[in-house]
Amino acid sequence: MHCPFCRHPDSRVVDSRTSDDGSTIRRRRQCPHCNRRFTTVETASLSVVKRSGATEPFSREKIAGGVRKACQGRPVSEDDLALLAQKVEETLRSAGSAEIDAYEIGLAILGPLRELDEVAYLRFASVYQAFDSLEDFEAAITVLRAERDGTEDVDDTAEPVQPEDEAARTS
Ligand SMILES: [Zn+2]
């Protein structure tokens, strides 16, 4: 890091501070040549690689925007969306890679969205995983129901799931 005053090519770090959300580090530096002090801010970059191969900076706003569409008419607030986008960013950053596939972002959204609202989750998953038949929805709902029954009280009014081998037996 060049000194911004005398262009000396070296500097000494006198203090480091991480921001509250952990995404940036501010460093107080001193130039050994002119002794003046200056501050640098380091940000760990996170880029999204789109299907076309182009990259763009990760944006929480884009995450919230994509999920917002799936949440239309659902009891999901803007705060919920902001929190979900934050969780997604934390998940992606914790993977430690500076570049992530757009596909991985969708994957990181599914978990927290399912906790937030199951209907919005199904809508999002149907687009993201390209559901093209009722069976795809059925399968996703079966998984949701099985996991819900595993963690919460069993809903007695729920229809039993038909066995999958019906078609195989008639052929
Ligand atoms: Zn200097």
mmCIF file with all atom_site columns, N, CA and C in Angstrom, residues 30-94:
data_model
loop_
_atom_site.group_PDB
_atom_site.id
_atom_site.type_symbol
_atom_site.label_atom_id
_atom_site.label_alt_id
_atom_site.label_comp_id
_atom_site.label_asym_id
_atom_site.label_entity_id
_atom_site.label_seq_id
_atom_site.pdbx_PDB_ins_code
_atom_site.Cartn_x
_atom_site.Cartn_y
_atom_site.Cartn_z
_atom_site.occupancy
_atom_site.B_iso_or_equiv
_atom_site.pdbx_formal_charge
_atom_site.auth_seq_id
_atom_site.auth_comp_id
_atom_site.auth_asym_id
_atom_site.auth_atom_id
_atom_site.pdbx_PDB_model_num
ATOM 1   N N  . GLN A 1 30 ? 0.759   3.806   9.197   1.00 0.00 ? 30 GLN A N  1
ATOM 2   C CA . GLN A 1 30 ? 1.687   4.931   9.307   1.00 0.00 ? 30 GLN A CA 1
ATOM 3   C C  . GLN A 1 30 ? 2.807   4.747   8.289   1.00 0.00 ? 30 GLN A C  1
ATOM 4   N N  . CYS A 1 31 ? 3.133   5.830   7.609   1.00 0.00 ? 31 CYS A N  1
ATOM 5   C CA . CYS A 1 31 ? 4.213   5.794   6.625   1.00 0.00 ? 31 CYS A CA 1
ATOM 6   C C  . CYS A 1 31 ? 5.555   5.948   7.335   1.00 0.00 ? 31 CYS A C  1
ATOM 7   N N  . PRO A 1 32 ? 6.489   5.027   7.121   1.00 0.00 ? 32 PRO A N  1
ATOM 8   C CA . PRO A 1 32 ? 7.787   5.118   7.793   1.00 0.00 ? 32 PRO A CA 1
ATOM 9   C C  . PRO A 1 32 ? 8.665   6.225   7.205   1.00 0.00 ? 32 PRO A C  1
ATOM 10  N N  . HIS A 1 33 ? 8.267   6.753   6.066   1.00 0.00 ? 33 HIS A N  1
ATOM 11  C CA . HIS A 1 33 ? 9.058   7.787   5.398   1.00 0.00 ? 33 HIS A CA 1
ATOM 12  C C  . HIS A 1 33 ? 8.667   9.190   5.879   1.00 0.00 ? 33 HIS A C  1
ATOM 13  N N  . CYS A 1 34 ? 7.371   9.528   5.765   1.00 0.00 ? 34 CYS A N  1
ATOM 14  C CA . CYS A 1 34 ? 6.939   10.879  6.159   1.00 0.00 ? 34 CYS A CA 1
ATOM 15  C C  . CYS A 1 34 ? 6.204   10.876  7.493   1.00 0.00 ? 34 CYS A C  1
ATOM 16  N N  . ASN A 1 35 ? 6.004   9.672   8.064   1.00 0.00 ? 35 ASN A N  1
ATOM 17  C CA . ASN A 1 35 ? 5.368   9.510   9.371   1.00 0.00 ? 35 ASN A CA 1
ATOM 18  C C  . ASN A 1 35 ? 3.899   9.909   9.436   1.00 0.00 ? 35 ASN A C  1
ATOM 19  N N  . ARG A 1 36 ? 3.299   10.206  8.299   1.00 0.00 ? 36 ARG A N  1
ATOM 20  C CA . ARG A 1 36 ? 1.878   10.559  8.351   1.00 0.00 ? 36 ARG A CA 1
ATOM 21  C C  . ARG A 1 36 ? 1.051   9.286   8.414   1.00 0.00 ? 36 ARG A C  1
ATOM 22  N N  . ARG A 1 37 ? -0.181  9.447   8.934   1.00 0.00 ? 37 ARG A N  1
ATOM 23  C CA . ARG A 1 37 ? -1.073  8.296   9.106   1.00 0.00 ? 37 ARG A CA 1
ATOM 24  C C  . ARG A 1 37 ? -2.237  8.355   8.134   1.00 0.00 ? 37 ARG A C  1
ATOM 25  N N  . PHE A 1 38 ? -2.685  7.183   7.732   1.00 0.00 ? 38 PHE A N  1
ATOM 26  C CA . PHE A 1 38 ? -3.863  7.107   6.862   1.00 0.00 ? 38 PHE A CA 1
ATOM 27  C C  . PHE A 1 38 ? -4.605  5.803   7.150   1.00 0.00 ? 38 PHE A C  1
ATOM 28  N N  . THR A 1 39 ? -5.832  5.705   6.665   1.00 0.00 ? 39 THR A N  1
ATOM 29  C CA . THR A 1 39 ? -6.689  4.550   6.939   1.00 0.00 ? 39 THR A CA 1
ATOM 30  C C  . THR A 1 39 ? -7.007  3.822   5.643   1.00 0.00 ? 39 THR A C  1
ATOM 31  N N  . THR A 1 40 ? -6.961  2.508   5.693   1.00 0.00 ? 40 THR A N  1
ATOM 32  C CA . THR A 1 40 ? -7.420  1.721   4.550   1.00 0.00 ? 40 THR A CA 1
ATOM 33  C C  . THR A 1 40 ? -8.572  0.828   5.008   1.00 0.00 ? 40 THR A C  1
ATOM 34  N N  . VAL A 1 41 ? -9.453  0.523   4.091   1.00 0.00 ? 41 VAL A N  1
ATOM 35  C CA . VAL A 1 41 ? -10.574 -0.373  4.378   1.00 0.00 ? 41 VAL A CA 1
ATOM 36  C C  . VAL A 1 41 ? -10.493 -1.557  3.426   1.00 0.00 ? 41 VAL A C  1
ATOM 37  N N  . GLU A 1 42 ? -10.439 -2.732  4.003   1.00 0.00 ? 42 GLU A N  1
ATOM 38  C CA . GLU A 1 42 ? -10.404 -3.940  3.172   1.00 0.00 ? 42 GLU A CA 1
ATOM 39  C C  . GLU A 1 42 ? -11.760 -4.633  3.227   1.00 0.00 ? 42 GLU A C  1
ATOM 40  N N  . THR A 1 43 ? -12.234 -5.026  2.060   1.00 0.00 ? 43 THR A N  1
ATOM 41  C CA . THR A 1 43 ? -13.491 -5.766  1.964   1.00 0.00 ? 43 THR A CA 1
ATOM 42  C C  . THR A 1 43 ? -13.217 -7.089  1.278   1.00 0.00 ? 43 THR A C  1
ATOM 43  N N  . ALA A 1 44 ? -13.703 -8.173  1.880   1.00 0.00 ? 44 ALA A N  1
ATOM 44  C CA . ALA A 1 44 ? -13.583 -9.466  1.213   1.00 0.00 ? 44 ALA A CA 1
ATOM 45  C C  . ALA A 1 44 ? -14.595 -9.493  0.089   1.00 0.00 ? 44 ALA A C  1
ATOM 46  N N  . SER A 1 45 ? -14.126 -9.584  -1.143  1.00 0.00 ? 45 SER A N  1
ATOM 47  C CA . SER A 1 45 ? -15.055 -9.507  -2.266  1.00 0.00 ? 45 SER A CA 1
ATOM 48  C C  . SER A 1 45 ? -15.782 -10.838 -2.452  1.00 0.00 ? 45 SER A C  1
ATOM 49  N N  . LEU A 1 46 ? -17.002 -10.757 -2.925  1.00 0.00 ? 46 LEU A N  1
ATOM 50  C CA . LEU A 1 46 ? -17.808 -11.941 -3.183  1.00 0.00 ? 46 LEU A CA 1
ATOM 51  C C  . LEU A 1 46 ? -18.468 -11.714 -4.539  1.00 0.00 ? 46 LEU A C  1
ATOM 52  N N  . SER A 1 47 ? -18.072 -12.512 -5.516  1.00 0.00 ? 47 SER A N  1
ATOM 53  C CA . SER A 1 47 ? -18.615 -12.343 -6.864  1.00 0.00 ? 47 SER A CA 1
ATOM 54  C C  . SER A 1 47 ? -19.512 -13.507 -7.241  1.00 0.00 ? 47 SER A C  1
ATOM 55  N N  . VAL A 1 48 ? -20.494 -13.203 -8.038  1.00 0.00 ? 48 VAL A N  1
ATOM 56  C CA . VAL A 1 48 ? -21.430 -14.216 -8.507  1.00 0.00 ? 48 VAL A CA 1
ATOM 57  C C  . VAL A 1 48 ? -21.121 -14.515 -9.970  1.00 0.00 ? 48 VAL A C  1
ATOM 58  N N  . VAL A 1 49 ? -20.918 -15.806 -10.272 1.00 0.00 ? 49 VAL A N  1
ATOM 59  C CA . VAL A 1 49 ? -20.688 -16.209 -11.658 1.00 0.00 ? 49 VAL A CA 1
ATOM 60  C C  . VAL A 1 49 ? -22.026 -16.628 -12.257 1.00 0.00 ? 49 VAL A C  1
ATOM 61  N N  . LYS A 1 50 ? -22.477 -15.867 -13.241 1.00 0.00 ? 50 LYS A N  1
ATOM 62  C CA . LYS A 1 50 ? -23.773 -16.166 -13.837 1.00 0.00 ? 50 LYS A CA 1
ATOM 63  C C  . LYS A 1 50 ? -23.634 -17.282 -14.873 1.00 0.00 ? 50 LYS A C  1
ATOM 64  N N  . ARG A 1 51 ? -24.784 -17.812 -15.300 1.00 0.00 ? 51 ARG A N  1
ATOM 65  C CA . ARG A 1 51 ? -24.757 -18.930 -16.232 1.00 0.00 ? 51 ARG A CA 1
ATOM 66  C C  . ARG A 1 51 ? -24.020 -18.560 -17.522 1.00 0.00 ? 51 ARG A C  1
ATOM 67  N N  . SER A 1 52 ? -24.081 -17.289 -17.899 1.00 0.00 ? 52 SER A N  1
ATOM 68  C CA . SER A 1 52 ? -23.410 -16.825 -19.120 1.00 0.00 ? 52 SER A CA 1
ATOM 69  C C  . SER A 1 52 ? -21.893 -16.779 -18.954 1.00 0.00 ? 52 SER A C  1
ATOM 70  N N  . GLY A 1 53 ? -21.415 -16.934 -17.690 1.00 0.00 ? 53 GLY A N  1
ATOM 71  C CA . GLY A 1 53 ? -19.984 -16.847 -17.432 1.00 0.00 ? 53 GLY A CA 1
ATOM 72  C C  . GLY A 1 53 ? -19.560 -15.471 -16.944 1.00 0.00 ? 53 GLY A C  1
ATOM 73  N N  . ALA A 1 54 ? -20.441 -14.482 -17.091 1.00 0.00 ? 54 ALA A N  1
ATOM 74  C CA . ALA A 1 54 ? -20.148 -13.138 -16.601 1.00 0.00 ? 54 ALA A CA 1
ATOM 75  C C  . ALA A 1 54 ? -20.209 -13.125 -15.074 1.00 0.00 ? 54 ALA A C  1
ATOM 76  N N  . THR A 1 55 ? -19.444 -12.227 -14.449 1.00 0.00 ? 55 THR A N  1
ATOM 77  C CA . THR A 1 55 ? -19.498 -12.117 -12.993 1.00 0.00 ? 55 THR A CA 1
ATOM 78  C C  . THR A 1 55 ? -20.049 -10.758 -12.601 1.00 0.00 ? 55 THR A C  1
ATOM 79  N N  . GLU A 1 56 ? -20.673 -10.726 -11.438 1.00 0.00 ? 56 GLU A N  1
ATOM 80  C CA . GLU A 1 56 ? -21.153 -9.460  -10.891 1.00 0.00 ? 56 GLU A CA 1
ATOM 81  C C  . GLU A 1 56 ? -20.999 -9.531  -9.384  1.00 0.00 ? 56 GLU A C  1
ATOM 82  N N  . PRO A 1 57 ? -20.884 -8.367  -8.705  1.00 0.00 ? 57 PRO A N  1
ATOM 83  C CA . PRO A 1 57 ? -20.728 -8.411  -7.248  1.00 0.00 ? 57 PRO A CA 1
ATOM 84  C C  . PRO A 1 57 ? -21.976 -8.965  -6.581  1.00 0.00 ? 57 PRO A C  1
ATOM 85  N N  . PHE A 1 58 ? -21.780 -9.729  -5.505  1.00 0.00 ? 58 PHE A N  1
ATOM 86  C CA . PHE A 1 58 ? -22.910 -10.252 -4.746  1.00 0.00 ? 58 PHE A CA 1
ATOM 87  C C  . PHE A 1 58 ? -23.736 -9.086  -4.211  1.00 0.00 ? 58 PHE A C  1
ATOM 88  N N  . SER A 1 59 ? -25.051 -9.216  -4.274  1.00 0.00 ? 59 SER A N  1
ATOM 89  C CA . SER A 1 59 ? -25.921 -8.154  -3.784  1.00 0.00 ? 59 SER A CA 1
ATOM 90  C C  . SER A 1 59 ? -27.049 -8.734  -2.941  1.00 0.00 ? 59 SER A C  1
ATOM 91  N N  . ARG A 1 60 ? -27.103 -8.285  -1.673  1.00 0.00 ? 60 ARG A N  1
ATOM 92  C CA . ARG A 1 60 ? -28.201 -8.739  -0.798  1.00 0.00 ? 60 ARG A CA 1
ATOM 93  C C  . ARG A 1 60 ? -29.538 -8.284  -1.358  1.00 0.00 ? 60 ARG A C  1
ATOM 94  N N  . GLU A 1 61 ? -29.525 -7.097  -1.967  1.00 0.00 ? 61 GLU A N  1
ATOM 95  C CA . GLU A 1 61 ? -30.767 -6.540  -2.498  1.00 0.00 ? 61 GLU A CA 1
ATOM 96  C C  . GLU A 1 61 ? -31.330 -7.446  -3.601  1.00 0.00 ? 61 GLU A C  1
ATOM 97  N N  . LYS A 1 62 ? -30.432 -8.009  -4.410  1.00 0.00 ? 62 LYS A N  1
ATOM 98  C CA . LYS A 1 62 ? -30.898 -8.910  -5.478  1.00 0.00 ? 62 LYS A CA 1
ATOM 99  C C  . LYS A 1 62 ? -31.492 -10.185 -4.896  1.00 0.00 ? 62 LYS A C  1
ATOM 100 N N  . ILE A 1 63 ? -30.882 -10.684 -3.826  1.00 0.00 ? 63 ILE A N  1
ATOM 101 C CA . ILE A 1 63 ? -31.415 -11.878 -3.162  1.00 0.00 ? 63 ILE A CA 1
ATOM 102 C C  . ILE A 1 63 ? -32.821 -11.589 -2.670  1.00 0.00 ? 63 ILE A C  1
ATOM 103 N N  . ALA A 1 64 ? -32.947 -10.468 -1.939  1.00 0.00 ? 64 ALA A N  1
ATOM 104 C CA . ALA A 1 64 ? -34.260 -10.099 -1.387  1.00 0.00 ? 64 ALA A CA 1
ATOM 105 C C  . ALA A 1 64 ? -35.269 -9.904  -2.508  1.00 0.00 ? 64 ALA A C  1
ATOM 106 N N  . GLY A 1 65 ? -34.833 -9.301  -3.621  1.00 0.00 ? 65 GLY A N  1
ATOM 107 C CA . GLY A 1 65 ? -35.725 -9.055  -4.747  1.00 0.00 ? 65 GLY A CA 1
ATOM 108 C C  . GLY A 1 65 ? -36.251 -10.349 -5.357  1.00 0.00 ? 65 GLY A C  1
ATOM 109 N N  . GLY A 1 66 ? -35.343 -11.324 -5.514  1.00 0.00 ? 66 GLY A N  1
ATOM 110 C CA . GLY A 1 66 ? -35.733 -12.605 -6.088  1.00 0.00 ? 66 GLY A CA 1
ATOM 111 C C  . GLY A 1 66 ? -36.709 -13.350 -5.204  1.00 0.00 ? 66 GLY A C  1
ATOM 112 N N  . VAL A 1 67 ? -36.465 -13.274 -3.887  1.00 0.00 ? 67 VAL A N  1
ATOM 113 C CA . VAL A 1 67 ? -37.324 -13.991 -2.946  1.00 0.00 ? 67 VAL A CA 1
ATOM 114 C C  . VAL A 1 67 ? -38.660 -13.254 -2.773  1.00 0.00 ? 67 VAL A C  1
ATOM 115 N N  . ARG A 1 68 ? -38.625 -11.931 -2.894  1.00 0.00 ? 68 ARG A N  1
ATOM 116 C CA . ARG A 1 68 ? -39.832 -11.123 -2.705  1.00 0.00 ? 68 ARG A CA 1
ATOM 117 C C  . ARG A 1 68 ? -40.944 -11.573 -3.652  1.00 0.00 ? 68 ARG A C  1
ATOM 118 N N  . LYS A 1 69 ? -40.562 -11.876 -4.890  1.00 0.00 ? 69 LYS A N  1
ATOM 119 C CA . LYS A 1 69 ? -41.550 -12.320 -5.884  1.00 0.00 ? 69 LYS A CA 1
ATOM 120 C C  . LYS A 1 69 ? -42.273 -13.581 -5.404  1.00 0.00 ? 69 LYS A C  1
ATOM 121 N N  . ALA A 1 70 ? -41.496 -14.508 -4.837  1.00 0.00 ? 70 ALA A N  1
ATOM 122 C CA . ALA A 1 70 ? -42.085 -15.769 -4.375  1.00 0.00 ? 70 ALA A CA 1
ATOM 123 C C  . ALA A 1 70 ? -42.957 -15.564 -3.146  1.00 0.00 ? 70 ALA A C  1
ATOM 124 N N  . CYS A 1 71 ? -42.786 -14.415 -2.461  1.00 0.00 ? 71 CYS A N  1
ATOM 125 C CA . CYS A 1 71 ? -43.496 -14.169 -1.199  1.00 0.00 ? 71 CYS A CA 1
ATOM 126 C C  . CYS A 1 71 ? -44.751 -13.318 -1.377  1.00 0.00 ? 71 CYS A C  1
ATOM 127 N N  . GLN A 1 72 ? -45.118 -13.015 -2.609  1.00 0.00 ? 72 GLN A N  1
ATOM 128 C CA . GLN A 1 72 ? -46.297 -12.178 -2.831  1.00 0.00 ? 72 GLN A CA 1
ATOM 129 C C  . GLN A 1 72 ? -47.534 -12.770 -2.165  1.00 0.00 ? 72 GLN A C  1
ATOM 130 N N  . GLY A 1 73 ? -48.228 -11.932 -1.385  1.00 0.00 ? 73 GLY A N  1
ATOM 131 C CA . GLY A 1 73 ? -49.446 -12.378 -0.722  1.00 0.00 ? 73 GLY A CA 1
ATOM 132 C C  . GLY A 1 73 ? -49.202 -13.223 0.505   1.00 0.00 ? 73 GLY A C  1
ATOM 133 N N  . ARG A 1 74 ? -47.939 -13.438 0.854   1.00 0.00 ? 74 ARG A N  1
ATOM 134 C CA . ARG A 1 74 ? -47.597 -14.242 2.028   1.00 0.00 ? 74 ARG A CA 1
ATOM 135 C C  . ARG A 1 74 ? -47.226 -13.318 3.194   1.00 0.00 ? 74 ARG A C  1
ATOM 136 N N  . PRO A 1 75 ? -47.398 -13.806 4.434   1.00 0.00 ? 75 PRO A N  1
ATOM 137 C CA . PRO A 1 75 ? -47.077 -12.961 5.595   1.00 0.00 ? 75 PRO A CA 1
ATOM 138 C C  . PRO A 1 75 ? -45.566 -12.854 5.837   1.00 0.00 ? 75 PRO A C  1
ATOM 139 N N  . VAL A 1 76 ? -44.872 -12.258 4.880   1.00 0.00 ? 76 VAL A N  1
ATOM 140 C CA . VAL A 1 76 ? -43.415 -12.100 4.983   1.00 0.00 ? 76 VAL A CA 1
ATOM 141 C C  . VAL A 1 76 ? -43.100 -10.608 4.883   1.00 0.00 ? 76 VAL A C  1
ATOM 142 N N  . SER A 1 77 ? -42.384 -10.072 5.878   1.00 0.00 ? 77 SER A N  1
ATOM 143 C CA . SER A 1 77 ? -42.102 -8.639  5.904   1.00 0.00 ? 77 SER A CA 1
ATOM 144 C C  . SER A 1 77 ? -40.770 -8.327  5.214   1.00 0.00 ? 77 SER A C  1
ATOM 145 N N  . GLU A 1 78 ? -40.550 -7.048  4.978   1.00 0.00 ? 78 GLU A N  1
ATOM 146 C CA . GLU A 1 78 ? -39.269 -6.614  4.399   1.00 0.00 ? 78 GLU A CA 1
ATOM 147 C C  . GLU A 1 78 ? -38.111 -6.973  5.332   1.00 0.00 ? 78 GLU A C  1
ATOM 148 N N  . ASP A 1 79 ? -38.371 -6.901  6.646   1.00 0.00 ? 79 ASP A N  1
ATOM 149 C CA . ASP A 1 79 ? -37.335 -7.284  7.615   1.00 0.00 ? 79 ASP A CA 1
ATOM 150 C C  . ASP A 1 79 ? -36.974 -8.763  7.465   1.00 0.00 ? 79 ASP A C  1
ATOM 151 N N  . ASP A 1 80 ? -38.009 -9.589  7.241   1.00 0.00 ? 80 ASP A N  1
ATOM 152 C CA . ASP A 1 80 ? -37.769 -11.022 7.044   1.00 0.00 ? 80 ASP A CA 1
ATOM 153 C C  . ASP A 1 80 ? -36.872 -11.241 5.821   1.00 0.00 ? 80 ASP A C  1
ATOM 154 N N  . LEU A 1 81 ? -37.171 -10.491 4.747   1.00 0.00 ? 81 LEU A N  1
ATOM 155 C CA . LEU A 1 81 ? -36.396 -10.636 3.512   1.00 0.00 ? 81 LEU A CA 1
ATOM 156 C C  . LEU A 1 81 ? -34.955 -10.195 3.723   1.00 0.00 ? 81 LEU A C  1
ATOM 157 N N  . ALA A 1 82 ? -34.782 -9.079  4.458   1.00 0.00 ? 82 ALA A N  1
ATOM 158 C CA . ALA A 1 82 ? -33.428 -8.572  4.714   1.00 0.00 ? 82 ALA A CA 1
ATOM 159 C C  . ALA A 1 82 ? -32.631 -9.574  5.539   1.00 0.00 ? 82 ALA A C  1
ATOM 160 N N  . LEU A 1 83 ? -33.302 -10.170 6.518   1.00 0.00 ? 83 LEU A N  1
ATOM 161 C CA . LEU A 1 83 ? -32.637 -11.150 7.387   1.00 0.00 ? 83 LEU A CA 1
ATOM 162 C C  . LEU A 1 83 ? -32.261 -12.402 6.585   1.00 0.00 ? 83 LEU A C  1
ATOM 163 N N  . LEU A 1 84 ? -33.167 -12.808 5.706   1.00 0.00 ? 84 LEU A N  1
ATOM 164 C CA . LEU A 1 84 ? -32.889 -13.980 4.869   1.00 0.00 ? 84 LEU A CA 1
ATOM 165 C C  . LEU A 1 84 ? -31.681 -13.710 3.961   1.00 0.00 ? 84 LEU A C  1
ATOM 166 N N  . ALA A 1 85 ? -31.658 -12.520 3.357   1.00 0.00 ? 85 ALA A N  1
ATOM 167 C CA . ALA A 1 85 ? -30.539 -12.172 2.465   1.00 0.00 ? 85 ALA A CA 1
ATOM 168 C C  . ALA A 1 85 ? -29.222 -12.162 3.249   1.00 0.00 ? 85 ALA A C  1
ATOM 169 N N  . GLN A 1 86 ? -29.298 -11.710 4.505   1.00 0.00 ? 86 GLN A N  1
ATOM 170 C CA . GLN A 1 86 ? -28.095 -11.692 5.346   1.00 0.00 ? 86 GLN A CA 1
ATOM 171 C C  . GLN A 1 86 ? -27.618 -13.114 5.642   1.00 0.00 ? 86 GLN A C  1
ATOM 172 N N  . LYS A 1 87 ? -28.587 -13.990 5.955   1.00 0.00 ? 87 LYS A N  1
ATOM 173 C CA . LYS A 1 87 ? -28.233 -15.396 6.224   1.00 0.00 ? 87 LYS A CA 1
ATOM 174 C C  . LYS A 1 87 ? -27.577 -16.030 5.004   1.00 0.00 ? 87 LYS A C  1
ATOM 175 N N  . VAL A 1 88 ? -28.149 -15.737 3.833   1.00 0.00 ? 88 VAL A N  1
ATOM 176 C CA . VAL A 1 88 ? -27.610 -16.299 2.593   1.00 0.00 ? 88 VAL A CA 1
ATOM 177 C C  . VAL A 1 88 ? -26.171 -15.821 2.387   1.00 0.00 ? 88 VAL A C  1
ATOM 178 N N  . GLU A 1 89 ? -25.944 -14.529 2.618   1.00 0.00 ? 89 GLU A N  1
ATOM 179 C CA . GLU A 1 89 ? -24.583 -13.993 2.443   1.00 0.00 ? 89 GLU A CA 1
ATOM 180 C C  . GLU A 1 89 ? -23.620 -14.656 3.420   1.00 0.00 ? 89 GLU A C  1
ATOM 181 N N  . GLU A 1 90 ? -24.051 -14.823 4.674   1.00 0.00 ? 90 GLU A N  1
ATOM 182 C CA . GLU A 1 90 ? -23.180 -15.455 5.676   1.00 0.00 ? 90 GLU A CA 1
ATOM 183 C C  . GLU A 1 90 ? -22.838 -16.891 5.279   1.00 0.00 ? 90 GLU A C  1
ATOM 184 N N  . THR A 1 91 ? -23.863 -17.611 4.785   1.00 0.00 ? 91 THR A N  1
ATOM 185 C CA . THR A 1 91 ? -23.629 -18.995 4.339   1.00 0.00 ? 91 THR A CA 1
ATOM 186 C C  . THR A 1 91 ? -22.592 -19.042 3.232   1.00 0.00 ? 91 THR A C  1
ATOM 187 N N  . LEU A 1 92 ? -22.767 -18.145 2.244   1.00 0.00 ? 92 LEU A N  1
ATOM 188 C CA . LEU A 1 92 ? -21.877 -18.146 1.082   1.00 0.00 ? 92 LEU A CA 1
ATOM 189 C C  . LEU A 1 92 ? -20.463 -17.724 1.478   1.00 0.00 ? 92 LEU A C  1
ATOM 190 N N  . ARG A 1 93 ? -20.366 -16.707 2.347   1.00 0.00 ? 93 ARG A N  1
ATOM 191 C CA . ARG A 1 93 ? -19.045 -16.242 2.773   1.00 0.00 ? 93 ARG A CA 1
ATOM 192 C C  . ARG A 1 93 ? -18.330 -17.310 3.600   1.00 0.00 ? 93 ARG A C  1
ATOM 193 N N  . SER A 1 94 ? -19.106 -18.067 4.384   1.00 0.00 ? 94 SER A N  1
ATOM 194 C CA . SER A 1 94 ? -18.477 -19.064 5.247   1.00 0.00 ? 94 SER A CA 1
ATOM 195 C C  . SER A 1 94 ? -17.876 -20.196 4.425   1.00 0.00 ? 94 SER A C  1
#
